[in-house]
Coordinates of C-alpha atoms and ligand atoms in Angstrom, one line a residue:
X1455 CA 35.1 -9.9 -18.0
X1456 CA 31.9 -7.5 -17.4
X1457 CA 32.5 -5.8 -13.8
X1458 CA 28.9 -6.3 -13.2
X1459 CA 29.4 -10.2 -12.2
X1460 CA 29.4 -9.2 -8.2
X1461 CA 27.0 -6.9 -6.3
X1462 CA 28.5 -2.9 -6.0
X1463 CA 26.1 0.3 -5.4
X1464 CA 26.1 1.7 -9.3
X1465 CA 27.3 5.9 -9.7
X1466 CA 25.9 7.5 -12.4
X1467 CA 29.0 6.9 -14.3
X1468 CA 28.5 3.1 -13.9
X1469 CA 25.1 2.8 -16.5
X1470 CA 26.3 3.2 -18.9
X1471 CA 28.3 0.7 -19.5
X1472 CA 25.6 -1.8 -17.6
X1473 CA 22.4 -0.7 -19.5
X1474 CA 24.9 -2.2 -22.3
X1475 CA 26.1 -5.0 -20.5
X1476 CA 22.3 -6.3 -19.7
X1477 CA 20.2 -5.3 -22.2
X1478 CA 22.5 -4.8 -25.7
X1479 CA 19.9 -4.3 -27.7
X1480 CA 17.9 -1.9 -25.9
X1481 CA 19.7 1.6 -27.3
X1482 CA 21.2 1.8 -30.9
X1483 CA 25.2 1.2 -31.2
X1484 CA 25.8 4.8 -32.1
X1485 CA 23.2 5.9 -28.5
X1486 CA 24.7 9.1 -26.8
X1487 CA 23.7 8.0 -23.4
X1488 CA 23.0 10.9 -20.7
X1489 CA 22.2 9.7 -16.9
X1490 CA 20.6 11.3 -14.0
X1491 CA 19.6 10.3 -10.5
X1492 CA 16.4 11.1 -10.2
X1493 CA 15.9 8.8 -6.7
X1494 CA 13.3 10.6 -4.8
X1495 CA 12.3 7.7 -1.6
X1496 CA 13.6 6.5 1.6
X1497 CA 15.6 3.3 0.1
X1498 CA 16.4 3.0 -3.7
X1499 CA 18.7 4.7 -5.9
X1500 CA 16.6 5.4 -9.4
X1501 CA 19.3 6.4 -12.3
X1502 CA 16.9 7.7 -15.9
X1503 CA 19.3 6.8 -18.9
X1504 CA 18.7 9.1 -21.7
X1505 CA 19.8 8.5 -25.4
X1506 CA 20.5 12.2 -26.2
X1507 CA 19.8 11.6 -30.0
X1508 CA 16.6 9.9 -30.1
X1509 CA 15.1 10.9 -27.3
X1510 CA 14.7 6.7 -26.1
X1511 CA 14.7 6.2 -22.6
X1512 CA 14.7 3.6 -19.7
X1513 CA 15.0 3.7 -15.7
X1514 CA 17.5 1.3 -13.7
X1515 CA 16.4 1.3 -10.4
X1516 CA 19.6 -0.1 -7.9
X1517 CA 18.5 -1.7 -3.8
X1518 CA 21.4 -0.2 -1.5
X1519 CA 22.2 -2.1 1.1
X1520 CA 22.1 0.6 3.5
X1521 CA 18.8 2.7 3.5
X1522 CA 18.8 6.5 2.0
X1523 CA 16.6 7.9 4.6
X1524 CA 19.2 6.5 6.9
X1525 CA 22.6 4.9 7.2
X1526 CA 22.0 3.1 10.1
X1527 CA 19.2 1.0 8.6
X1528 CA 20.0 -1.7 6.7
X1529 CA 18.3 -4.4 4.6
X1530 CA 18.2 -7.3 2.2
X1531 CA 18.3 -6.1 -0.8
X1532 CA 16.4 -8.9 -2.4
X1533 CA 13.5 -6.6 -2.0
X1534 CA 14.8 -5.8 -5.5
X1535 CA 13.3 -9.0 -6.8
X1536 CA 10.5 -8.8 -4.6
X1537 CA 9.2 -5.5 -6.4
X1538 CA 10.3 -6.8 -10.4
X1539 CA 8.5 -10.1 -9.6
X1540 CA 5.4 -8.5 -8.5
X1541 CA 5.4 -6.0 -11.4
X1542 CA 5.5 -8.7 -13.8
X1543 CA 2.3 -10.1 -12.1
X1544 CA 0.6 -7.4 -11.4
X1545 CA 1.1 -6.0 -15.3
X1546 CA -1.3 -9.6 -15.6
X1547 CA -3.8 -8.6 -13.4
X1548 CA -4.4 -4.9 -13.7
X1549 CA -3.0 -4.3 -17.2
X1550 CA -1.8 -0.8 -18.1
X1551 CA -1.9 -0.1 -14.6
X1552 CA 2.0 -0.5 -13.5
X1553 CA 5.0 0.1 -15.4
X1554 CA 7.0 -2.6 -17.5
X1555 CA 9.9 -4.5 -16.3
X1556 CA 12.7 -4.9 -19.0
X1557 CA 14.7 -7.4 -16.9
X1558 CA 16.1 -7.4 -13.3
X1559 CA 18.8 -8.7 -12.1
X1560 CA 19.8 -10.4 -9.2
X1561 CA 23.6 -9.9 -8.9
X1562 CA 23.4 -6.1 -9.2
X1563 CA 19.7 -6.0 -7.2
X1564 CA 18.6 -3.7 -10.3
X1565 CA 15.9 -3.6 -12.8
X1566 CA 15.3 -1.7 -16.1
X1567 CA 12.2 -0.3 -16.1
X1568 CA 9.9 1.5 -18.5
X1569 CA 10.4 5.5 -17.9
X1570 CA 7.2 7.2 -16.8
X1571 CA 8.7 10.6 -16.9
X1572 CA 5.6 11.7 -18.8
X1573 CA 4.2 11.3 -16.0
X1574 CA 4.4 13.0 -12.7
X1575 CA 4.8 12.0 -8.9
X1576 CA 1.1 12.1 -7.5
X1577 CA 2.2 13.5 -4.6
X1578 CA 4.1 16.5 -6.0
X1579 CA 1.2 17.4 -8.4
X1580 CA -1.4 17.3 -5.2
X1581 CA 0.7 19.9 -3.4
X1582 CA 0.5 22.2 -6.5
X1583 CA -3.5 21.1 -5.9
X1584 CA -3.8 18.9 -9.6
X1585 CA -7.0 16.7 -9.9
X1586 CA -7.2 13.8 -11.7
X1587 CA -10.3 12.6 -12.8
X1588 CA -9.3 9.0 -13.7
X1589 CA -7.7 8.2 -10.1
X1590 CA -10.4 6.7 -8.5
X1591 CA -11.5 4.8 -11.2
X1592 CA -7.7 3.6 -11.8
X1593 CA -6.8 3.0 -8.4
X1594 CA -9.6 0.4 -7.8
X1595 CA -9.5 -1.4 -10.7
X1596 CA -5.7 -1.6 -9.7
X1597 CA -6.7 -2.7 -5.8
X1598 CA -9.7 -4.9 -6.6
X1599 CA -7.6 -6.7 -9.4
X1600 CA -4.1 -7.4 -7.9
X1601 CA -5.9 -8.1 -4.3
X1602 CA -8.9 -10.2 -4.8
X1603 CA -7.4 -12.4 -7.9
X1604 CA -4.9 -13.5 -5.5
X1605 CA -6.8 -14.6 -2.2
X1606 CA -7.5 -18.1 -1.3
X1607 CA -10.9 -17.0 -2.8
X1608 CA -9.7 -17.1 -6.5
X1609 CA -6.8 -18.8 -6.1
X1610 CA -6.1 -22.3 -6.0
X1611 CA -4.5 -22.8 -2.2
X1612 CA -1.5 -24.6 -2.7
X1613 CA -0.7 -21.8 -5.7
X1614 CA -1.5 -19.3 -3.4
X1615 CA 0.5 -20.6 -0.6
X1616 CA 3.5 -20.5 -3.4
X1617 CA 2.9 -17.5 -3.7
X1618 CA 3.1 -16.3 -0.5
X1619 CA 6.4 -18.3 0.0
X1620 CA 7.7 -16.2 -2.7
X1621 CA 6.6 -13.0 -1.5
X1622 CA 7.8 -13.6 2.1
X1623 CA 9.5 -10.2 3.0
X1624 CA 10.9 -10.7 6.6
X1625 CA 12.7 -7.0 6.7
X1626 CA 10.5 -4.9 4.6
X1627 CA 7.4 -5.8 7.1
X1628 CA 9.7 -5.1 10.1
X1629 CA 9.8 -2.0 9.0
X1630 CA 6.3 -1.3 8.8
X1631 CA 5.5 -3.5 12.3
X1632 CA 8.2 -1.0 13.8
X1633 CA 7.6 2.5 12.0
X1634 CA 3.4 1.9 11.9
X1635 CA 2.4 -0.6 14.3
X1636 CA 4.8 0.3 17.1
X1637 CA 6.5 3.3 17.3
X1638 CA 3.9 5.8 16.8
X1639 CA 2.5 5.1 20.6
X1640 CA 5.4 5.0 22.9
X1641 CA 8.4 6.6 20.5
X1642 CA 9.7 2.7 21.8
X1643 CA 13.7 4.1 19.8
X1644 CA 13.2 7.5 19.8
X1645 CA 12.9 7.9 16.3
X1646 CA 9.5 9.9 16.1
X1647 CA 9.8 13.4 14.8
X1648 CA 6.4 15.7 16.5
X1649 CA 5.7 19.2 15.7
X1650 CA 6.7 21.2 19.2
X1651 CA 3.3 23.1 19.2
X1652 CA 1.9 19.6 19.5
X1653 CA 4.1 17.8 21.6
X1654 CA 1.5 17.4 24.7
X1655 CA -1.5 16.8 22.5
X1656 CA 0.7 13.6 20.9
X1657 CA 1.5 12.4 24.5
X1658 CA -2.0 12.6 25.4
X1659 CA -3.9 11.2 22.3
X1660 CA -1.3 8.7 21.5
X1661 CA 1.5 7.9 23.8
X1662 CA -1.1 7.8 26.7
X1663 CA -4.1 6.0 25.3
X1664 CA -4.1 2.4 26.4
X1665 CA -7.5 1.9 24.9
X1666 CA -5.9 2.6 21.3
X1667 CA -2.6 1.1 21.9
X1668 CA -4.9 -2.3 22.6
X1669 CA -6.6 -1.5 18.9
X1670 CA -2.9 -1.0 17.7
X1671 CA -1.5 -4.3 19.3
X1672 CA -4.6 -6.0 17.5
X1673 CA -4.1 -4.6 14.6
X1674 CA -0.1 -5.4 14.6
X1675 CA -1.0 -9.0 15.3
X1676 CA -3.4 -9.2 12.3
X1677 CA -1.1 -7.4 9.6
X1678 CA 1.3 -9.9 10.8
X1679 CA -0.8 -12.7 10.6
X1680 CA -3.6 -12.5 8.0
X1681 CA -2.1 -13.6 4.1
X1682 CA -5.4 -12.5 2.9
X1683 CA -3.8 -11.0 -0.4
X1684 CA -1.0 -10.0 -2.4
X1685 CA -0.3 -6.5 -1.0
X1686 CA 1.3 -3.4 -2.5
X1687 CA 2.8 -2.8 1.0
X1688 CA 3.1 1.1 0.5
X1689 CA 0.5 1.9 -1.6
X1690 CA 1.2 5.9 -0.8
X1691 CA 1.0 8.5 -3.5
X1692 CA 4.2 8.9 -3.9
X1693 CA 4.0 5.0 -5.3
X1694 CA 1.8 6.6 -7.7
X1695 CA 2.6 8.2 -11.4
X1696 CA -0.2 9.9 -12.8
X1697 CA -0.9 12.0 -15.7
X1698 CA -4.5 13.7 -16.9
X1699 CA -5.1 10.3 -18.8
X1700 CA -3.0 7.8 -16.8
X1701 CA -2.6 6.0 -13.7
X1702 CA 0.7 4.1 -12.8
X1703 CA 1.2 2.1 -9.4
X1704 CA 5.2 1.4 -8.8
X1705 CA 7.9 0.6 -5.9
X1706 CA 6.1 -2.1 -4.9
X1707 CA 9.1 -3.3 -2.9
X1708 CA 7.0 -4.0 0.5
X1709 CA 4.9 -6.4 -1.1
X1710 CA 3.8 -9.3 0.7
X1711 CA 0.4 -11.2 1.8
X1712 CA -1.2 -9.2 4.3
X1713 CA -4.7 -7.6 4.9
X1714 CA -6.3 -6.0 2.2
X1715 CA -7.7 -3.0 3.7
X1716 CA -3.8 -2.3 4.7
X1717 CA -2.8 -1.1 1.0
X1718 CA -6.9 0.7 0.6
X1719 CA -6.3 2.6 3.4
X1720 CA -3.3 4.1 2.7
X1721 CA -4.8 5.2 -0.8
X1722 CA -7.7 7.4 1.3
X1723 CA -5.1 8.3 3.9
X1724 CA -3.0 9.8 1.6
X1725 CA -5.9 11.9 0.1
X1726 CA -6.4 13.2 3.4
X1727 CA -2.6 14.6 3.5
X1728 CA -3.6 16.2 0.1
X1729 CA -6.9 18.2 2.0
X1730 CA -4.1 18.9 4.7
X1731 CA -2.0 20.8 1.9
X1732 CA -4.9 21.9 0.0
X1733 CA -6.8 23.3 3.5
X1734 CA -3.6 25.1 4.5
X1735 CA -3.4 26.9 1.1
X1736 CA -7.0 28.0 1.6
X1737 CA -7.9 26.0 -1.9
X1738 CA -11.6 24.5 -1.0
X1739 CA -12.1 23.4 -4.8
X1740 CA -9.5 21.1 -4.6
X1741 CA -10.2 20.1 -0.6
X1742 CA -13.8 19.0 -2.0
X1743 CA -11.9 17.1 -5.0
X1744 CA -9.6 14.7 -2.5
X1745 CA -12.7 13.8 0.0
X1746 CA -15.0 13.1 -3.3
X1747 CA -12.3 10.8 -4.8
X1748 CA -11.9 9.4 -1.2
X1749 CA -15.5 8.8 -1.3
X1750 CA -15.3 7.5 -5.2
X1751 CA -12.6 4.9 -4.0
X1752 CA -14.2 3.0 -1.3
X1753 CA -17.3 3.0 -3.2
X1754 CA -16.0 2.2 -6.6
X1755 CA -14.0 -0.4 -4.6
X1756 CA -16.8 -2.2 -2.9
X1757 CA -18.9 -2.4 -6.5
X1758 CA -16.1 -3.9 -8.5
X1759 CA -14.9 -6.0 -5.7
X1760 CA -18.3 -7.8 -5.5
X1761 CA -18.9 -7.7 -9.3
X1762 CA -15.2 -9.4 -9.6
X1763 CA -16.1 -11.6 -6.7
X1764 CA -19.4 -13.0 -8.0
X1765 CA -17.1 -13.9 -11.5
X1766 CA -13.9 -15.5 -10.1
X1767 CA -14.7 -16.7 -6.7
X1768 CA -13.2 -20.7 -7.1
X1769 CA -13.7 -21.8 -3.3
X1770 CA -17.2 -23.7 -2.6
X1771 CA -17.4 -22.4 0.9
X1772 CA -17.0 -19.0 -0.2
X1773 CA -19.7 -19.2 -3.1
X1774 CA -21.8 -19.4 0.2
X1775 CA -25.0 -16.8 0.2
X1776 CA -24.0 -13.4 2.3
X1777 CA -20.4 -14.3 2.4
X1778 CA -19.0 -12.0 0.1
X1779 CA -20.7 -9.5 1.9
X1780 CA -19.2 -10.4 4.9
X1781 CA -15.7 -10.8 3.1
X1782 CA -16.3 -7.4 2.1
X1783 CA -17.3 -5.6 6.0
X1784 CA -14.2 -6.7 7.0
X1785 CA -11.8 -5.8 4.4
X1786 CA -13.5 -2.2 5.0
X1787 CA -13.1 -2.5 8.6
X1788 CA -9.5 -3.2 7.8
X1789 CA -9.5 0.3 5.5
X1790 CA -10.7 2.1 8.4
X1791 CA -8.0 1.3 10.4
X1792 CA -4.9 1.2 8.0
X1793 CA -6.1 4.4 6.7
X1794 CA -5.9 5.2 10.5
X1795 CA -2.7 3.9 11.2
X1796 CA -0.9 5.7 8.2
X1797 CA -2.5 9.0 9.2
X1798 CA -1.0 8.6 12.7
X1799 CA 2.4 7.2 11.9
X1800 CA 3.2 10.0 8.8
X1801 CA 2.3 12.9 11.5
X1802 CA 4.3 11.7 14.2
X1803 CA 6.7 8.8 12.8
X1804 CA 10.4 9.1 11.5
X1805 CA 8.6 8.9 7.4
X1806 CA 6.6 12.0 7.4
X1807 CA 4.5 13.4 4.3
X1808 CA 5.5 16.3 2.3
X1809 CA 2.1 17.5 1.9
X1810 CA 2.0 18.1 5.7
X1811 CA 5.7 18.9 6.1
X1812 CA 5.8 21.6 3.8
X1813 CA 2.9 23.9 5.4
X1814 CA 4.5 26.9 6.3
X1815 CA 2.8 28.4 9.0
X1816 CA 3.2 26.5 12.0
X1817 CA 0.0 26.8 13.7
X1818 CA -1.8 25.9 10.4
X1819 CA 0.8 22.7 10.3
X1820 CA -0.3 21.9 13.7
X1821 CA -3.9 22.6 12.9
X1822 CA -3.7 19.4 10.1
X1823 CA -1.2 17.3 12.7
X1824 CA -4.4 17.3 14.7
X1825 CA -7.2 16.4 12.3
X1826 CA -5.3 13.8 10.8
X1827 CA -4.6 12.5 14.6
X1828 CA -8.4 12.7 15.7
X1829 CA -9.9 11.5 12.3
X1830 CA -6.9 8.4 12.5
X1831 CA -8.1 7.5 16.2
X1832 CA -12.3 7.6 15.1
X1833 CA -11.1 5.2 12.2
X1834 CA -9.2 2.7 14.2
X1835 CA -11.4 2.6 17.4
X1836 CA -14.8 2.6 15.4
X1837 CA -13.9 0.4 12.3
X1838 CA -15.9 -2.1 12.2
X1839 CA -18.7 0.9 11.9
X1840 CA -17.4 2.3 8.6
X1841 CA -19.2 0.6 5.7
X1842 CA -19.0 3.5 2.8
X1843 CA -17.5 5.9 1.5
X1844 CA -19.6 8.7 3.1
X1845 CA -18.8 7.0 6.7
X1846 CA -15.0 7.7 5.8
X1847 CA -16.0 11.6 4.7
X1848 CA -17.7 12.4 7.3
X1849 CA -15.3 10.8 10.1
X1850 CA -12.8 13.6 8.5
X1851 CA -15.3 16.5 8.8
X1852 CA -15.5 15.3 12.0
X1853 CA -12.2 15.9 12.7
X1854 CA -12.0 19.2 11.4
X1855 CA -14.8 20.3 13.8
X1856 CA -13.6 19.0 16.8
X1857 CA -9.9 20.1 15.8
X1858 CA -11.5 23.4 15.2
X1859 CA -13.6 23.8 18.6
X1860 CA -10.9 22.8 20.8
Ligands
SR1_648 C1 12.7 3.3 6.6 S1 11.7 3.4 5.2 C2 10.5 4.5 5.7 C3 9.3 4.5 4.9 O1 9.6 4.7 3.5 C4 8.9 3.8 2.7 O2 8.3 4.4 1.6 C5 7.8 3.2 3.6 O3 6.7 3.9 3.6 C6 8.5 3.2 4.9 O4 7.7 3.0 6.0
MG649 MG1 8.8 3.6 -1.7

């Protein structure tokens, strides 16, 4: 009788023995296996399963039912399925782009996964202040593939509506309407962690401003309530494996139909956190790189998306002249703001961003905590005025100067 029949969070100790158990033929009989966790996020345990003679790897990533980033938070751990499902479908749709599922497996909420440790962690490689060429190019063939292809559209609607039965994540997007959407403005459970040299500057700019709380409650409402697309739900880059000639999206376990500009903002957010790090280390080559790729994204983005739109749109209303283009505005509009929102919620939230985190020197820390406020509250209030990737740029340098002249 296998002791993997009922649910248990795996040691190191356990693979072993369950790599064999669910997929025998995977490593030879006479494998030496070595394991390590290598878990580096809030929620999963990640265990890498080395056979020391040939070198063969895989990954077995386990859901706990309590979260790592804290005990007290706990939640299904069918999110498991959620992210090995979406894999799968996403390996259809942007090919090359995520890794490969082996298997998952329900009872033990694990998967086996294709090892990218050829790869490294985007974010880690930022903060020693790596380029990668290929990124923006990557990233949007990723975003423009998994999103639009599964919209109403593309799609046919009752296949879409399927989908978003099956991609119905109740807890997951709690989280974010909590952590992003909520908390941010009024520290409602006292969870927000804000750098003491900024303490009155957060209770001004975003505890006390009811204009941008009504932004934020509109905002809330639609990430709520808009299954435009398949999102990647944390599309960060430490959701990201990159190498000089390869990009690799994973940990896709917050996926679920929402607004598309939700996961595209976070890309260019993220890339500002890597000009926080970069700024901070005095490093202006690589600052320019992250605000040209942040450029090269939304660009790159809006080109294929209506080259991919013109080819697969299905729906005879949406075939209508200007309507693509209007599609388009708003999913921008939405980019603005979600790249707002994640700015704002990794400064002062309970998640914060290693990039920023990291900065030694306090007063250069704060310095960033502010930018990334100011630039965050010009993106969300004035979104529906952002159309390239220029307006993004420039709302940063913006930022910088009026961070810089107060
Ligand atoms: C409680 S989980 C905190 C954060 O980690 C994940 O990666 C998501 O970004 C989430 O908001
Ligand atoms: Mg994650």
């Amino acid at each position: 009788m296998s002791r993997f029949t009922g649910y248990f969070l795996m040691k190191e100790g356990d693979i072993p023995d369950y790599v064999r158990f669910e997929f025998p033929d995977y490593f030879d009989d006479g494998a030496k296996l070595s394991v390590r966790e290598i878990g580096d996020g809030n929620l999963n345990y990640v265990f890498r399963v080395v056979d020391e003679r040939s070198g063969k790897s895989i990954i077995v990533k386990q859901a706990g039912e309590q979260l790592r980033i804290s005990a007290e938070m706990r939640i299904s751990t069918d999110r498991n399925r959620i992210e090995s499902e979406i894999l799968l479908l996403q390996d259809k749709y942007a090919p090359g782009l995520v890794p490969r599922i082996f298997k998952y497996d329900t009872v033990m909420c694990a998967c086996l996964m294709e090892d990218l440790s050829d790869h490294r962690l985007m974010r880690y490689a930022l903060m020693e202040h790596k380029t990668f060429p290929r990124f923006a190019d990557d990233i949007t063939t990723y975003m423009v593939n998994t999103l639009l292809n599964t919209t109403d559209v593309v799609m046919e609607h009752k296949a879409k509506k399927e989908l978003v039965k099956s991609f119905i994540n109740p807890e997951l997007c709690e989280i974010t309407e909590d952590l992003i959407y909520t908390e941010p403005y009024n520290d409602a459970k006292g969870r927000n962690i804000v750098t003491p040299e900024n303490l009155d500057f957060v209770k001004k700019e975003l505890y006390g401003d009811r204009a941008l709380h009504l932004e934020i409650a509109k905002l809330k409402f639609d990430f709520m309530n808009n299954a435009q697309a398949l999102l990647h739900g944390d599309l960060h880059t430490g959701s990201i494996f990159v190498k000089e000639d390869s990009t690799k999206i994973f940990d896709p376990e917050f996926a679920f139909y929402g607004p598309m500009g939700y996961d595209i903002g976070n890309v260019i957010a993220n890339l500002f956190f890597a000009w926080d790090n970069g700024d901070a280390a005095g490093n202006g080559v690589f600052c320019e790189w992250t605000l040209v790729t942040a450029v090269e994204v939304i660009d790159l983005f809006r080109k294929k998306f209506l080259a991919e739109y013109a080819k697969k749109v299905t729906d005879i209303m949406a075939k209508t002249e200007g309507f693509a283009e209007y599609y388009l505005g708003t999913i921008i509009a939405d980019t603005a703001a979600g790249a707002g929102t994640e700015l704002i919620r990794r400064t002062v939230g309970m998640a914060q961003v290693k990039d920023v985190t990291t900065i030694a020197d306090r007063a250069k820390r704060a310095r960033a905590e502010r930018i990334n406020i100011l630039c965050a509250k010009d993106l969300i209030m004035n979104r529906a005025a952002f159309k390239t990737g220029d307006d993004f740029v420039a709302a940063f340098r913006g930022a910088v100067k009026a961070v810089d002249a107060l």
